[in-house]
Amino acid sequence: MNITPDFAGLSDAARTYIARHLHDDPAQLALQARRHPSLPVPELVRQIQARQKARTKLPAWADDIDLIFPPALSVEQASSDRTAAFKASLVSGERLADLTGGFGVDTSFFARQIAEVHYVERSAQLAGVVEYNLRHLGIDNVRIHATDAVSFLKNTDLTFDWLYLDPARRDNAARKIYRLQDCEPDVVRILPLLLHKSKRVLLKTSPMLDIEQAVQELKHVRRLWVLAVDNECKEVLYELGQEAAVDPERLTINLKRDGTQQEFRLNRAREARAIPRYAEPQQYLYEPNSAVLKAGGFRSVGTAFELLKLQQHSHLYTSDVLRADFPGRIFRIRAVEKYEAAALKAHLGSDGRAHVTTRNFPDSVADFRQRTGIREGGDLYLFATTNLEGRLMVLVCEKL
């Protein structure tokens, strides 16, 4: 199905303009539009804005002057190349449909893994942009469908090895929403149709959605992945099938900046059986990554690595023997101090800077900084928390 819009790509002059101003302030470029009467400057400025928004998560696409970028919201909602590559590693088979195609990032990565990919997008204009971009990228095993997910599934005779959905999480006023029933499409409502067309469904949701609630509402969750990038939780992925697991496995993944990844597995039963042991701070401090905490691994992550917990509600762990494979940040504890500015500043350099984290602590990071006068930065890390007796303490640490 060929639905490419009338544009045949950017003119040479337009590409030159974008390349020259790729890192400039879009607002200033818009004010200077009169200097380029022969160019559609408002559209080119929008292209520059979208590329700037995509630079961190889609660097190769942002630098490709021949690609066409949709409005900024579509770019904002698109997967990063790292998360898209991870999702593609989860699927296999001959045929997959991306039912919420959007900017086409996930589709382009699925197409490297699956022989026949169907891209479904209700916006014909956006579908046209993606068709043009995929052709430019040399991806020729994707079929484009300008329709909504339900209509596509009802009107096709095909069945699929996988269906993928990333439901829109904005309402008509562009406000963020998180409940499954409020997203478009409503996966809970159309789940029978999805499972009629495919034995396996991969669903992406916001990390703000409560996992326990999602598992209960979906009823067909076989396993799930909590995915973080550089310790920032980005999305939760649910594999849905004909039969649900009684207690779905939760795989936590943290994709690190150096190309490696941290993994940890848990389920509710193992978490419930985990009995933490407690101790005062020892030589090393461990902070679980955001994916582990989102998955609810508050106790099992400590017992799995034979660590001691500082306090029931702090979710910080300690040991005298280094566990370098721990899924999170690891620090060497240099000192344990009271919550007093003078005692803490004695450990800092002349610039009085340190990174601050508060866990199970009455003051926020902002309050901590205001009270102590310690500014952000430097090589030391301060963990403000509570000890076993309920007294406030600050751990002065260096990162390993």
XYZ file of C-alpha atoms in Angstrom:
400
model
C 0.000 0.000 0.000
C 1.619 3.213 -1.144
C 0.420 6.237 0.784
C 3.507 8.413 0.610
C 2.502 12.096 0.615
C 3.394 14.428 -2.199
C 6.781 15.444 -0.822
C 9.735 13.633 -2.343
C 12.060 14.547 0.441
C 13.831 17.759 1.283
C 15.354 19.964 -1.375
C 19.113 20.462 -1.426
C 18.646 23.989 -0.063
C 16.414 22.717 2.756
C 18.889 20.014 3.727
C 21.698 22.561 3.734
C 19.664 24.883 5.962
C 18.892 22.095 8.454
C 22.496 20.905 8.556
C 23.792 24.437 9.099
C 21.345 25.257 11.906
C 20.901 21.827 13.534
C 22.213 23.056 16.895
C 20.824 26.601 16.826
C 17.945 28.037 18.861
C 14.687 27.344 16.926
C 13.044 30.490 18.319
C 15.835 32.658 16.921
C 15.680 30.860 13.577
C 11.945 31.570 13.344
C 12.559 35.276 13.956
C 15.094 35.316 11.118
C 12.808 33.654 8.564
C 12.766 36.764 6.332
C 16.397 36.171 5.483
C 15.392 33.042 3.545
C 12.331 33.987 1.480
C 12.712 30.989 -0.843
C 12.613 28.403 1.961
C 9.690 27.090 4.057
C 11.464 28.210 7.226
C 8.620 27.397 9.710
C 8.577 23.778 8.532
C 12.372 23.545 8.559
C 12.494 25.004 12.068
C 10.007 22.335 13.137
C 12.288 19.716 11.598
C 15.215 21.136 13.572
C 13.185 21.159 16.800
C 12.208 17.521 16.302
C 15.802 16.509 15.602
C 17.020 18.310 18.712
C 14.399 16.473 20.773
C 15.505 13.166 19.243
C 19.244 13.717 19.591
C 19.674 11.792 22.828
C 17.483 8.798 22.083
C 17.826 8.614 18.290
C 21.226 10.127 17.473
C 21.632 8.418 14.076
C 18.177 9.526 12.929
C 18.688 13.051 14.247
C 21.830 13.429 12.140
C 20.282 11.985 8.965
C 19.302 15.088 7.005
C 17.311 13.039 4.484
C 14.809 11.747 7.032
C 11.514 13.554 7.544
C 10.502 14.179 11.148
C 6.857 14.392 12.302
C 5.591 16.871 14.932
C 7.524 16.930 18.199
C 4.884 14.968 20.152
C 5.346 11.918 17.917
C 9.094 12.156 18.468
C 8.603 12.533 22.223
C 6.474 9.382 22.352
C 8.830 7.339 20.165
C 11.133 4.690 21.598
C 14.850 5.291 21.809
C 17.099 3.191 19.600
C 18.295 1.300 22.696
C 14.824 0.389 23.975
C 13.611 -0.426 20.454
C 16.542 -2.789 19.938
C 15.750 -4.488 23.242
C 12.095 -5.001 22.291
C 13.136 -6.455 18.939
C 15.293 -8.998 20.769
C 12.170 -10.362 22.499
C 10.241 -11.335 19.355
C 10.694 -14.011 16.722
C 8.766 -15.666 13.924
C 7.682 -14.725 10.425
C 5.018 -12.049 10.851
C 4.492 -9.184 13.318
C 2.140 -6.209 13.366
C 3.013 -2.948 15.113
C -0.528 -1.763 15.819
C 0.453 1.696 17.121
C 3.146 2.547 14.610
C 3.791 6.216 15.389
C 7.187 7.472 14.209
C 8.163 3.949 13.179
C 11.206 3.489 15.401
C 10.001 0.202 16.899
C 8.825 -0.938 13.469
C 12.268 -0.344 11.960
C 13.909 -2.515 14.630
C 11.272 -5.254 14.424
C 11.931 -5.362 10.679
C 15.517 -6.445 11.367
C 14.221 -9.427 13.336
C 10.989 -10.463 11.594
C 10.539 -11.342 7.911
C 7.201 -9.530 7.426
C 6.203 -6.507 9.524
C 2.920 -4.618 9.286
C 2.951 -0.983 10.407
C -0.491 0.287 11.483
C -1.097 3.994 12.102
C -4.403 5.845 12.029
C -2.782 9.120 10.902
C -2.339 8.838 7.133
C 0.081 11.776 7.156
C 2.325 10.147 9.753
C 2.092 6.794 7.983
C 3.256 8.504 4.813
C 6.250 10.037 6.571
C 7.221 6.637 7.986
C 6.862 4.929 4.607
C 9.189 7.513 3.091
C 11.717 7.173 5.938
C 11.742 3.374 5.881
C 12.403 3.396 2.163
C 15.261 5.851 2.698
C 16.693 3.551 5.405
C 16.603 0.608 3.008
C 13.930 -1.290 4.953
C 11.689 -3.059 2.436
C 9.886 -5.749 4.461
C 7.326 -3.420 6.096
C 3.761 -3.017 4.846
C 2.078 0.286 5.684
C -1.578 0.504 6.760
C -3.214 3.885 7.413
C -5.962 2.747 9.749
C -6.595 2.091 13.428
C -5.605 -1.110 15.196
C -9.110 -2.543 15.644
C -10.157 -1.925 12.027
C -6.929 -3.456 10.771
C -7.366 -6.634 12.804
C -11.048 -7.016 11.937
C -10.429 -6.566 8.212
C -7.341 -8.729 7.720
C -7.298 -12.466 7.116
C -3.741 -12.682 8.415
C -2.642 -14.098 11.733
C 0.584 -13.059 13.418
C 3.384 -14.499 15.499
C 3.405 -11.262 17.524
C 1.282 -8.167 17.919
C 2.895 -5.083 19.448
C 1.089 -2.132 21.014
C 2.249 1.094 22.612
C -1.127 2.761 23.351
C -1.306 6.549 23.172
C -1.016 8.019 26.665
C -2.419 11.499 25.985
C -6.032 12.612 26.212
C -7.749 15.060 23.875
C -6.222 17.948 25.822
C -2.713 16.460 25.409
C -2.548 15.620 29.120
C -0.675 12.488 30.156
C -2.797 9.525 31.235
C -1.723 6.209 32.718
C -4.707 3.891 33.236
C -4.952 1.167 30.589
C -8.648 1.878 30.011
C -7.923 5.549 29.283
C -5.259 4.844 26.653
C -5.926 4.448 22.946
C -6.513 1.699 22.036
C -7.993 0.222 25.202
C -6.018 -3.025 25.381
C -8.201 -4.548 28.110
C -11.309 -4.138 25.947
C -9.799 -5.459 22.696
C -7.700 -8.234 24.264
C -9.966 -11.047 22.956
C -9.479 -9.725 19.415
C -5.716 -9.448 19.908
C -5.406 -13.017 21.179
C -7.632 -14.268 18.357
C -5.173 -12.873 15.813
C -1.957 -13.792 17.610
C -0.855 -16.176 20.355
C 1.552 -13.567 21.707
C 1.111 -9.852 22.349
C 3.835 -7.460 23.486
C 2.400 -4.444 25.305
C 4.393 -1.358 26.268
C 3.137 0.832 29.107
C 4.338 3.836 31.024
C 6.465 3.088 34.111
C 3.903 5.174 36.021
C 1.317 2.402 35.640
C 1.063 0.160 38.703
C 2.354 -3.312 37.777
C 0.084 -5.182 40.193
C -2.964 -3.409 38.810
C -1.919 -4.069 35.207
C -1.369 -7.796 35.818
C -4.776 -8.055 37.480
C -6.596 -6.172 34.713
C -4.886 -7.860 31.764
C -5.276 -11.404 33.206
C -3.132 -12.903 30.420
C 0.367 -11.794 31.477
C 2.950 -14.541 30.938
C 5.974 -12.454 31.961
C 7.055 -8.826 32.018
C 10.137 -6.697 31.673
C 10.876 -3.462 33.523
C 13.262 -1.532 31.286
C 15.546 1.295 32.418
C 18.188 3.251 30.520
C 21.090 4.615 32.540
C 19.074 3.991 35.720
C 16.011 5.891 34.498
C 12.955 3.667 34.234
C 11.548 4.100 30.715
C 8.863 1.488 30.125
C 7.284 -1.755 31.262
C 6.703 -4.519 28.715
C 4.101 -7.249 29.168
C 3.999 -10.492 27.200
C 0.364 -11.570 26.925
C -0.667 -15.057 25.838
C -3.553 -17.483 25.762
C -2.695 -18.705 29.246
C -1.386 -16.441 31.980
C 1.321 -17.358 34.425
C 0.060 -17.720 38.002
C 2.904 -15.513 39.184
C 4.531 -13.870 36.129
C 8.309 -13.620 36.089
C 9.554 -10.036 36.309
C 12.802 -9.360 34.491
C 14.480 -6.066 35.309
C 16.849 -4.624 32.712
C 19.036 -1.554 33.090
C 20.786 -0.604 29.827
C 23.982 1.138 30.851
C 25.818 3.896 29.042
C 28.827 1.648 28.373
C 26.712 -0.804 26.350
C 26.371 -3.427 29.093
C 23.184 -4.201 30.979
C 22.214 -5.178 34.502
C 19.617 -7.910 34.939
C 17.652 -9.259 37.868
C 14.715 -11.673 38.012
C 12.005 -11.905 40.615
C 8.368 -12.733 41.146
C 5.928 -12.119 43.952
C 6.526 -15.500 45.585
C 10.310 -15.059 45.805
C 9.883 -11.514 47.073
C 7.464 -12.693 49.772
C 9.814 -15.472 50.883
C 12.854 -13.187 51.118
C 13.763 -12.442 54.727
C 16.195 -9.509 54.958
C 19.030 -9.386 57.464
C 19.913 -5.990 58.864
C 23.179 -4.334 59.874
C 24.874 -1.000 60.404
C 26.869 0.333 57.407
C 29.858 -1.803 56.491
C 32.495 -1.255 53.793
C 30.254 -1.102 50.724
C 26.874 0.497 49.972
C 24.463 -0.804 47.299
C 21.572 1.094 45.735
C 19.264 -1.018 43.492
C 18.625 0.428 40.055
C 15.256 1.948 39.208
C 14.049 -1.131 37.292
C 14.525 -3.394 40.329
C 12.647 -0.972 42.568
C 9.822 -0.524 40.051
C 9.430 -4.309 39.832
C 9.065 -4.487 43.610
C 12.384 -6.180 44.400
C 12.765 -4.478 47.772
C 13.857 -7.571 49.707
C 14.760 -10.325 47.242
C 17.522 -8.272 45.612
C 19.308 -8.135 48.965
C 18.940 -11.810 49.813
C 19.905 -12.897 46.293
C 23.271 -11.157 46.650
C 23.692 -12.000 50.357
C 23.620 -8.349 51.396
C 22.521 -6.718 54.623
C 19.809 -4.102 54.657
C 20.348 -0.809 56.454
C 16.738 -0.329 57.484
C 13.355 -1.747 56.491
C 12.207 1.258 54.448
C 15.502 2.570 53.075
C 16.112 -0.079 50.348
C 19.851 0.440 50.724
C 22.186 -2.483 51.347
C 25.678 -3.006 52.709
C 28.429 -5.632 52.926
C 32.085 -6.118 53.781
C 32.631 -8.298 50.685
C 32.193 -6.576 47.335
C 29.395 -7.904 45.081
C 30.401 -6.320 41.785
C 27.536 -7.995 39.883
C 24.860 -6.195 41.908
C 22.111 -4.641 39.702
C 22.547 -1.036 40.737
C 25.084 1.497 41.899
C 27.888 0.469 44.247
C 29.834 2.758 46.569
C 32.649 2.501 49.061
C 31.654 4.027 52.393
C 34.283 6.459 53.641
C 32.501 7.697 56.740
C 29.196 7.689 58.604
C 28.275 11.148 59.906
C 25.488 12.883 61.746
C 23.212 15.232 59.846
C 25.398 18.258 60.580
C 26.816 20.660 58.010
C 30.239 21.090 59.616
C 30.867 17.350 59.918
C 29.859 16.743 56.318
C 31.795 19.648 54.809
C 34.969 18.374 56.468
C 34.948 15.560 53.885
C 34.424 17.826 50.875
C 36.847 19.773 48.762
C 37.192 23.529 48.742
C 34.238 23.879 46.383
C 31.890 22.236 48.928
C 30.173 20.027 46.340
C 28.731 16.511 46.536
C 25.961 14.424 45.016
C 23.092 13.907 47.453
C 20.485 11.146 47.717
C 17.832 10.925 50.440
C 16.211 7.592 51.312
C 13.827 7.089 54.231
C 14.798 10.573 55.385
C 12.586 13.476 56.522
C 14.225 16.150 54.339
C 14.225 16.312 50.538
C 17.449 16.789 48.602
C 16.598 20.476 48.217
C 16.027 20.827 51.972
C 19.273 18.968 52.669
C 21.229 21.347 50.448
C 19.617 24.421 51.950
C 20.375 23.253 55.487
C 23.992 22.219 54.817
C 24.998 24.615 52.019
C 26.373 21.688 49.994
C 26.072 22.238 46.253
C 25.646 19.654 43.497
C 28.758 18.131 41.931
C 32.129 16.792 42.907
C 33.336 13.210 43.361
C 31.679 12.323 46.663
C 28.176 10.946 47.186
C 26.151 11.599 50.327
C 23.337 9.199 51.237
C 21.028 10.659 53.858
C 19.012 7.908 55.499
C 17.911 6.406 58.825
C 19.705 3.734 60.845
C 18.249 0.721 62.651
C 17.574 2.766 65.803
C 15.678 5.406 63.845
C 18.439 8.031 64.021
C 19.366 10.143 61.017
C 22.734 9.483 59.423
C 24.624 10.519 56.309
C 26.918 8.050 54.518
C 29.899 9.695 52.831
C 30.756 7.544 49.822
C 32.820 7.300 46.673
C 31.419 5.556 43.622
C 32.999 2.329 42.349
